[in-house]
Coordinates of C-alpha atoms and ligand atoms in Angstrom, one line a residue:
X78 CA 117.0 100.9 87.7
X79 CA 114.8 97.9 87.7
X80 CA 113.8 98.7 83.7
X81 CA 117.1 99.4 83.1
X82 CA 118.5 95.8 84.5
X83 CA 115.7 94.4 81.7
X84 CA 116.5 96.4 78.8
X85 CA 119.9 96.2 79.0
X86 CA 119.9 92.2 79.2
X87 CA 117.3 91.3 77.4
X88 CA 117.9 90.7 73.9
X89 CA 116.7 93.1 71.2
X90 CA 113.4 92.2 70.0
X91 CA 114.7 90.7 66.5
X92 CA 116.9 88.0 67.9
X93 CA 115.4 84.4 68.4
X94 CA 115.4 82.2 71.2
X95 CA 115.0 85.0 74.1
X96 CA 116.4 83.5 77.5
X97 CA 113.8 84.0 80.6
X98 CA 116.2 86.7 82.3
X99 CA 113.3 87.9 85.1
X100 CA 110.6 85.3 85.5
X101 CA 109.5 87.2 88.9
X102 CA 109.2 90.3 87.5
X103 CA 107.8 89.9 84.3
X104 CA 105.1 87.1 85.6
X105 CA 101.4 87.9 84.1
X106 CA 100.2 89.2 88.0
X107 CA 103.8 91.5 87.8
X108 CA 103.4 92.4 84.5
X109 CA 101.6 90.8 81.8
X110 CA 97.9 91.1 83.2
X111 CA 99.1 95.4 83.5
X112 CA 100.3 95.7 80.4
X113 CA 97.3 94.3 78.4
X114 CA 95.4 96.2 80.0
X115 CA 97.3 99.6 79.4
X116 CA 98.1 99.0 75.8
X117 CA 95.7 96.2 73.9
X118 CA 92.3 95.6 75.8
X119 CA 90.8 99.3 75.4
X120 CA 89.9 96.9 71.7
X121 CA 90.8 93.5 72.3
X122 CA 88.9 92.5 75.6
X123 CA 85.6 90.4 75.9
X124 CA 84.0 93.5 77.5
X125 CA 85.5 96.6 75.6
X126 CA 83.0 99.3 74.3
X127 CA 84.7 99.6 71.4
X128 CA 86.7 97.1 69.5
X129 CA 87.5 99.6 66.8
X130 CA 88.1 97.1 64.2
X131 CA 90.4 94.5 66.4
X132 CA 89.5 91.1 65.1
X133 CA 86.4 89.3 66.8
X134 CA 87.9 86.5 69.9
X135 CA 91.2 88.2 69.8
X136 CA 91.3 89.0 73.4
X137 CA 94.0 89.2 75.3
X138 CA 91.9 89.2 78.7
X139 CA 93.8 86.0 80.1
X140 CA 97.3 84.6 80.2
X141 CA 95.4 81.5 78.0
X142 CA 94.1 84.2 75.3
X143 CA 97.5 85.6 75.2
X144 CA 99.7 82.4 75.4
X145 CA 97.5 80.7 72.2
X146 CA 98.2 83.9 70.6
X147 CA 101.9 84.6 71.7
X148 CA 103.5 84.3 68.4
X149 CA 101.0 86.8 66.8
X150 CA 101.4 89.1 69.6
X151 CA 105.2 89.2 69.1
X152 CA 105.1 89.2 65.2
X153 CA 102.8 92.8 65.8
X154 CA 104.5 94.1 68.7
X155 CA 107.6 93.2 68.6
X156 CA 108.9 92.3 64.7
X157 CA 106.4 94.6 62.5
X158 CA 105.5 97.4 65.6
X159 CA 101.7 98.1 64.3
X160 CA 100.4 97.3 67.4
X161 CA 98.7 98.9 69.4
X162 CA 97.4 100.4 66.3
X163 CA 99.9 102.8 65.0
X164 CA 102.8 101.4 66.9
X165 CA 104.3 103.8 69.2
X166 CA 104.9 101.4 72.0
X167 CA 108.1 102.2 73.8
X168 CA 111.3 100.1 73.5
X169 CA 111.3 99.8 77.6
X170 CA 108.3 98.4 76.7
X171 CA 108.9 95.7 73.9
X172 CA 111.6 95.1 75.9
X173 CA 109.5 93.6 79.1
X174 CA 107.0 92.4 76.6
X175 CA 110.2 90.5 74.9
X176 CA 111.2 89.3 78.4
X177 CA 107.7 88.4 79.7
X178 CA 106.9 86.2 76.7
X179 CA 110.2 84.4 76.8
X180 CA 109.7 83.7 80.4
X181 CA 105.9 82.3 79.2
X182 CA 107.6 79.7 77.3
X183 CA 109.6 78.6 79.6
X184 CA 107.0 78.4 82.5
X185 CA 105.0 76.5 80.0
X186 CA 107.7 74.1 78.5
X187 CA 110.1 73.6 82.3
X188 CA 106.7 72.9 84.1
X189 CA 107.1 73.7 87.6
X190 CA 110.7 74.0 88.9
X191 CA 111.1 77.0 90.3
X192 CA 114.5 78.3 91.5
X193 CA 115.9 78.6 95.0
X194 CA 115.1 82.6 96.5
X195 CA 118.1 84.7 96.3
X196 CA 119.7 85.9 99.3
X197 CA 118.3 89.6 99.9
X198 CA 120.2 92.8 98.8
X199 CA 118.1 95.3 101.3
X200 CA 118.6 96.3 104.6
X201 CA 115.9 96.9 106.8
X202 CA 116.1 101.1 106.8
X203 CA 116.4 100.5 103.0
X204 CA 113.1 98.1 102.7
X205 CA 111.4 100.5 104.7
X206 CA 112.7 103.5 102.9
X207 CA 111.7 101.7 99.6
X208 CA 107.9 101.3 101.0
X209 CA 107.6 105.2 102.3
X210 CA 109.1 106.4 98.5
X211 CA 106.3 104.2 97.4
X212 CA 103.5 105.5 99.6
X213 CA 104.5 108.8 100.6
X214 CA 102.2 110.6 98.0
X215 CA 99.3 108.6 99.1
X216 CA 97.4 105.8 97.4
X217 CA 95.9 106.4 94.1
X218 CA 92.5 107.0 93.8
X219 CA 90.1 106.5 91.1
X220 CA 87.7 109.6 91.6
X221 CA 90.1 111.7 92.2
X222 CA 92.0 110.4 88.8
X223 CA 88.8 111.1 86.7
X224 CA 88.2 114.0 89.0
X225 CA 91.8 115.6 87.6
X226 CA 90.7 114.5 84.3
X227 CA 87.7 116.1 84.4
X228 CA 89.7 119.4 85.4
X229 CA 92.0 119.2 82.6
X230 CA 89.3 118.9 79.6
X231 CA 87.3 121.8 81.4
X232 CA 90.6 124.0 81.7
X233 CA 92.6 122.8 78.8
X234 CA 90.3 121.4 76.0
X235 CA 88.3 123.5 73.5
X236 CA 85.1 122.6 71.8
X237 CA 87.1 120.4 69.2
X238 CA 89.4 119.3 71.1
X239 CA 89.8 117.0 72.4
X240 CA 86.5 115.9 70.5
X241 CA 83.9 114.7 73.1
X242 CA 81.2 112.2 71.7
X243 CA 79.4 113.1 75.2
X244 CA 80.0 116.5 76.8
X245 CA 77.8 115.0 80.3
X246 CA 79.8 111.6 80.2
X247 CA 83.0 112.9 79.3
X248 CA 83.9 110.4 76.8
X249 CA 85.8 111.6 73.9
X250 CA 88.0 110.4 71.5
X251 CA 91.4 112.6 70.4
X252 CA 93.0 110.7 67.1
X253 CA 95.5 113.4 67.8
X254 CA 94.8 117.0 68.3
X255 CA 97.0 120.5 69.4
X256 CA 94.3 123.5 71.5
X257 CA 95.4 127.2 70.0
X258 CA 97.0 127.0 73.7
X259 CA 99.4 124.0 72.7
X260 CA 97.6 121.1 74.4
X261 CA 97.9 117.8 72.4
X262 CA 95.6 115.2 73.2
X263 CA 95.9 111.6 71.8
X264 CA 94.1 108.4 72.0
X265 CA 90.5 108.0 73.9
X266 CA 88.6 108.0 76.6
X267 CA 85.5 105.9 77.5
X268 CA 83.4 106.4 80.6
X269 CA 80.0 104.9 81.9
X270 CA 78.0 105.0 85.4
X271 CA 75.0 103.9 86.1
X272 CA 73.0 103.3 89.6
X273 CA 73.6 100.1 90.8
X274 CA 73.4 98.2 94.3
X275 CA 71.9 101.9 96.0
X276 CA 74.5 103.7 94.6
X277 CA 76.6 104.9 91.8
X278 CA 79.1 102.9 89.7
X279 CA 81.6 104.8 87.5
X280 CA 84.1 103.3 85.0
X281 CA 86.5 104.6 82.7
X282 CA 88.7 103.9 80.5
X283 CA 91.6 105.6 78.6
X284 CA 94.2 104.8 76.4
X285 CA 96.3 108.0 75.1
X286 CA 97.8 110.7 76.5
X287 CA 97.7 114.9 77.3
X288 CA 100.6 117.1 76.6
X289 CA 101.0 120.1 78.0
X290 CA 102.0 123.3 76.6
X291 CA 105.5 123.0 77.9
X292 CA 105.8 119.2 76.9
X293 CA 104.7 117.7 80.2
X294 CA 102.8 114.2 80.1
X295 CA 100.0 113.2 81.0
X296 CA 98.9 109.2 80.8
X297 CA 95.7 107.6 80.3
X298 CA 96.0 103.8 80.2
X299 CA 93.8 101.2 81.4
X300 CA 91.0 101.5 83.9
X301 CA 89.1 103.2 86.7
X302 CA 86.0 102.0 88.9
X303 CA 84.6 103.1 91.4
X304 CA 81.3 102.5 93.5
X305 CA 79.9 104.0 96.3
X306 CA 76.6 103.7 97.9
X307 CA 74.1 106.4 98.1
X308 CA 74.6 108.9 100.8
X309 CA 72.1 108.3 103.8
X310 CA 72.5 108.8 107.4
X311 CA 74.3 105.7 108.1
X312 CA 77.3 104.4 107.4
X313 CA 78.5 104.4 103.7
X314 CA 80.1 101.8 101.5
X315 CA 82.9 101.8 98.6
X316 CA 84.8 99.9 96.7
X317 CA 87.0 101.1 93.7
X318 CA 89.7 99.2 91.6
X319 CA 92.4 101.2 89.3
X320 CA 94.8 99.6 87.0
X321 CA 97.1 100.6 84.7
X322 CA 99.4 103.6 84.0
X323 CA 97.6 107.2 84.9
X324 CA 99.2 110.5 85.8
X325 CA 100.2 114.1 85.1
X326 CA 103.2 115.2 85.6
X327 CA 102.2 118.8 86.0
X328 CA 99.5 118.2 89.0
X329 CA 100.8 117.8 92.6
X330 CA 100.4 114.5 94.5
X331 CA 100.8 110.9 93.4
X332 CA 99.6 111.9 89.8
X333 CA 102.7 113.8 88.9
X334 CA 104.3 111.3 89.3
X335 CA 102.6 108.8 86.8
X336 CA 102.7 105.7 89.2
X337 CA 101.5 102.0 87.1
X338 CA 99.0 100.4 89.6
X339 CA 96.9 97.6 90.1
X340 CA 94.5 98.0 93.4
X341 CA 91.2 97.7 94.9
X342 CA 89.6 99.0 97.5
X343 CA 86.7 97.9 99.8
X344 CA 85.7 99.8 102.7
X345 CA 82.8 101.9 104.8
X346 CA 83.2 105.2 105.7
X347 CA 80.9 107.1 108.3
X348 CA 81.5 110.5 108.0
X349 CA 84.7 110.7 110.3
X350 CA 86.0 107.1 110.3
X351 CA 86.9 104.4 108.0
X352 CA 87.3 101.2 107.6
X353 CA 88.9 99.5 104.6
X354 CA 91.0 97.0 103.0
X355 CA 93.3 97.4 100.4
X356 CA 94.7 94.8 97.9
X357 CA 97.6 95.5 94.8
X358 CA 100.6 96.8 93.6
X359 CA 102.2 100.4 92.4
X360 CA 105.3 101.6 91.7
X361 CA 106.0 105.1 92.3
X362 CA 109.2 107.1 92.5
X363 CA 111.0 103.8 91.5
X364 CA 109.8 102.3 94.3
X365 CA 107.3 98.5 94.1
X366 CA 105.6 97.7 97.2
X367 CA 102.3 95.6 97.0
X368 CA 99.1 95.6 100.0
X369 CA 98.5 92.5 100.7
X370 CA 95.0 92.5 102.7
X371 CA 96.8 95.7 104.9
X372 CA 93.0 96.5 106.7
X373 CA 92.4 99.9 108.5
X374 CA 90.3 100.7 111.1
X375 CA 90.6 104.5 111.8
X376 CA 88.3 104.7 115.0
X377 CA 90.8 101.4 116.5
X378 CA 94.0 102.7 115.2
X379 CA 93.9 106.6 113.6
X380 CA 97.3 106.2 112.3
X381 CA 98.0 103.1 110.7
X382 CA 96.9 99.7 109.9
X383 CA 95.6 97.3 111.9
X384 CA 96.6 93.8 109.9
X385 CA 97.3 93.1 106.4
X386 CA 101.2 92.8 105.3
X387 CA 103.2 95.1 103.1
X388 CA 105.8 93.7 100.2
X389 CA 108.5 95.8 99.2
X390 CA 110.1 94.7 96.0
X391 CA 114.4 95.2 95.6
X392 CA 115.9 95.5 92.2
X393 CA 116.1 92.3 90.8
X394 CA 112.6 91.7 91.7
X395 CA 112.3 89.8 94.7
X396 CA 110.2 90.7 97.4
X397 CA 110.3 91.8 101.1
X398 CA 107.5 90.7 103.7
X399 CA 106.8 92.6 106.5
X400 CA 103.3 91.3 108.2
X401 CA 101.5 94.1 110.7
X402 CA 101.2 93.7 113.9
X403 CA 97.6 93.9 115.0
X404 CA 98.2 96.4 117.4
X405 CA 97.8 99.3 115.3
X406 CA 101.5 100.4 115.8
X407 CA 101.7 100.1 111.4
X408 CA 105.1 98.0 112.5
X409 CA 106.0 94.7 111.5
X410 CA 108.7 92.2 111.4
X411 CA 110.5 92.3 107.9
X412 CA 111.6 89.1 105.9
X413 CA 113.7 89.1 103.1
X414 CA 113.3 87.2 100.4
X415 CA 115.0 84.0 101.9
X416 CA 113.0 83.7 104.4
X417 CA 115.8 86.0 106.7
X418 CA 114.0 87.8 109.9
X419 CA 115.9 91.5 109.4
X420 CA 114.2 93.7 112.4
X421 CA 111.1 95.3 112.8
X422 CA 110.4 98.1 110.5
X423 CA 107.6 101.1 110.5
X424 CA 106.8 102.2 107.5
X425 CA 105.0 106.1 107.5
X426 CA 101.2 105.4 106.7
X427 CA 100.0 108.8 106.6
X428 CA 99.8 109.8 103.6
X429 CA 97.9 106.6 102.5
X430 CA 95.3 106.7 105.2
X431 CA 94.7 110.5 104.3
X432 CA 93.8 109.0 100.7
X433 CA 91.5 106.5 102.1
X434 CA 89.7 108.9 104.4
X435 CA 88.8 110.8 101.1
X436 CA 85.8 108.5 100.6
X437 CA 84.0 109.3 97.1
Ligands
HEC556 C1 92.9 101.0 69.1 C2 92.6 99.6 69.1 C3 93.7 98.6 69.2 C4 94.6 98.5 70.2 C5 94.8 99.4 71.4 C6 95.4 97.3 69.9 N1 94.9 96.7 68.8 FE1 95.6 94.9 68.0 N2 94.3 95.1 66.5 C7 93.4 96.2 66.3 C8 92.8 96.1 64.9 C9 91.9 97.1 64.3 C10 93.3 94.9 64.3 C11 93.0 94.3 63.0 C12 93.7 95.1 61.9 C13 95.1 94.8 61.8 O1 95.6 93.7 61.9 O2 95.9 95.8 61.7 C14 94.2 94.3 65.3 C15 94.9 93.1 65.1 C16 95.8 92.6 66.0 C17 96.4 91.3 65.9 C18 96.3 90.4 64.7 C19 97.3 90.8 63.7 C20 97.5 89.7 62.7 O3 98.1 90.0 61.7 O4 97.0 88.5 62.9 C21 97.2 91.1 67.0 C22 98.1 89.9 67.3 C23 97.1 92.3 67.8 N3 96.2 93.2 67.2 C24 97.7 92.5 69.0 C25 97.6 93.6 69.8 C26 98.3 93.8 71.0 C27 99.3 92.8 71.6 C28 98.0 95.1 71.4 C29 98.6 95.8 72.7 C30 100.0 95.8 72.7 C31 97.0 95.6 70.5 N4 96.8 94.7 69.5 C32 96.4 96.8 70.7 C33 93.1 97.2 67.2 C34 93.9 97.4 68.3

């Protein structure tokens, strides 16, 4: 709905002079920051592995790197279509790229002015409706995402392909490859861990994507971490950030249905209880919400959280507030986007405190 509201205003990519149709919703935090990440910095980041031949300093790490090179970024995206390498990027896509660097010029060129909030478009039943679509798979975890991964090479892949450049680390590269079975894998996979801090660290980092025999897709794109101390007797500490676009439409759960994300995690889990904070955005079953500091204390409160506040995002991108009460009920007052009180609301948290009791 949302994409289609872009694509079908913005101008086609070859036009001049793109108006700023969505500032909100293509910002860098909303989109910009995501979609380097999924498409360009697997080779053009300070701290990629691999640059695979992208040109020394042409990162596009921060909305300065990308701003000084906006108009090269829009001449090989957008006018010639060879990057990322091959092209391929699709025109929802170029269209939000289109949009988010015509709303870049005029953030830099109008200065500050920002315009008045719109009156909301939600009722309450509908924000909190909006905020269970978004959560009622759980939130999305990095083990378990390289976990499924895993799976899906050790089911699916045979001894060429995908091609692995480490059979113990899982990293392999797949320029593009069908199994007798009717797998294709494209693109690559990167993946590193290490102890570190009296524990293990594990990143990845994927850019491609799995097809199943029946055409099904799977998508790599961007990156996984994930830390957790050793385990000992007592209590045991994580974190884990995930951004990007992962998911497989064939598996169960959050990953079929290939949600974009941008979280991290920080908690301490015991054995039975956890406590945690999580902080980001994802989108799943057409649904935005973003955890803004939402905290849970299992052993205080088993079935929701106990502060923190939820945002749920309507279609022309502006953004509902509803701050937890800190008595554990998971219920909270909801604001639209005008600053409007609309009732309390409850939003079901069960399924995302199941995922966060799943400490790696
Ligand atoms: C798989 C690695 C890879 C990915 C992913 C990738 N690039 Fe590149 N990029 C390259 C290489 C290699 C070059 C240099 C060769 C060339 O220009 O074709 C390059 C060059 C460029 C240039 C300079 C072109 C010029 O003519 O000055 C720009 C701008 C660029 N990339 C933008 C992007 C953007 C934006 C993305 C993401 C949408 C992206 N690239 C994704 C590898 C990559």
């Amino acid at each position: 709905m949302l994409l289609a509201l872009l694509v079908g205003c913005a101008p086609a990519p070859s036009e001049e002079a793109a108006a700023c149709v969505s500032p909100d919703e293509v910002s860098w935090d909303a989109f910009g920051d995501g979609f380097f990440t999924t498409w360009c910095r697997s080779c053009h980041s300070a701290s990629t592995a691999d640059r695979r031949g992208a040109p020394e300093g042409l990162d596009f790490d921060t909305l300065a790197e990308v701003r000084a090179a906006a108009a090269a970024i829009e001449q090989s995206v957008l006018t010639d279509q060879d990057m990322p390498v091959g092209g391929g990027l699709a025109a929802d896509d170029r269209a939000l790229l289109q949009a988010f660097l015509a709303c870049d010029d005029d953030a830099t060129s109008t200065a500050t002015e920002s315009p008045p909030p719109a009156a909301g478009t939600l009722t309450r039943d509908e924000v909190v409706a909006r905020a269970d679509t978004a959560l009622a798979e759980g939130l999305p975890r990095a083990d378990a995402t390289f976990d499924v991964y895993v799976g899906i090479l050790t089911e699916h892949g045979e001894p060429t392909c995908p091609f692995r450049l480490r059979l113990d680390a899982y990293q392999s590269t797949f320029a593009g490859c069908t199994t007798t079975r009717g797998w294709v894998f494209a693109g690559l996979t990167l993946r590193e861990s290490g102890a570190e801090d009296g524990g293990l660290r594990e990143w990845m980092a994927g850019d491609g994507f799995i097809n199943d025999a029946d055409g099904q897709r799977g998508v790599l794109g961007g990156e996984l971490e994930w830390w957790a101390a050793d385990p000992g007797d007592g209590p045991r500490a994580w974190w884990q950030t995930l951004r990007g676009t992962w998911g497989w439409e064939w598996e169960p759960g959050w990953y079929g249905e290939v949600p974009s994300f941008s979280l991290s995690y920080d908690g301490v889990w015991d054995g039975a209880e956890v406590t945690a904070t999580v902080e980001g955005g994802i989108t799943l079953g057409g649904a935005s919400v973003y955890l803004d500091g939402v905290t849970v204390d299992s052993l205080a409160a088993p079935d929701a959280p106990v502060s923190g506040a939820l945002l749920v995002r309507d279609d022309v991108g502006s953004w509902y507030t509803l701050v937890l009460r800190e008595d554990g009920s998971g219920c909270g007052e909801i604001v639209d986007p005008a600053g409007v009180a609309l009732g309390e609301g409850c939003p079901a948290w069960g399924p995302a405190l199941a995922s966060l009791r799943e400490t790696p």
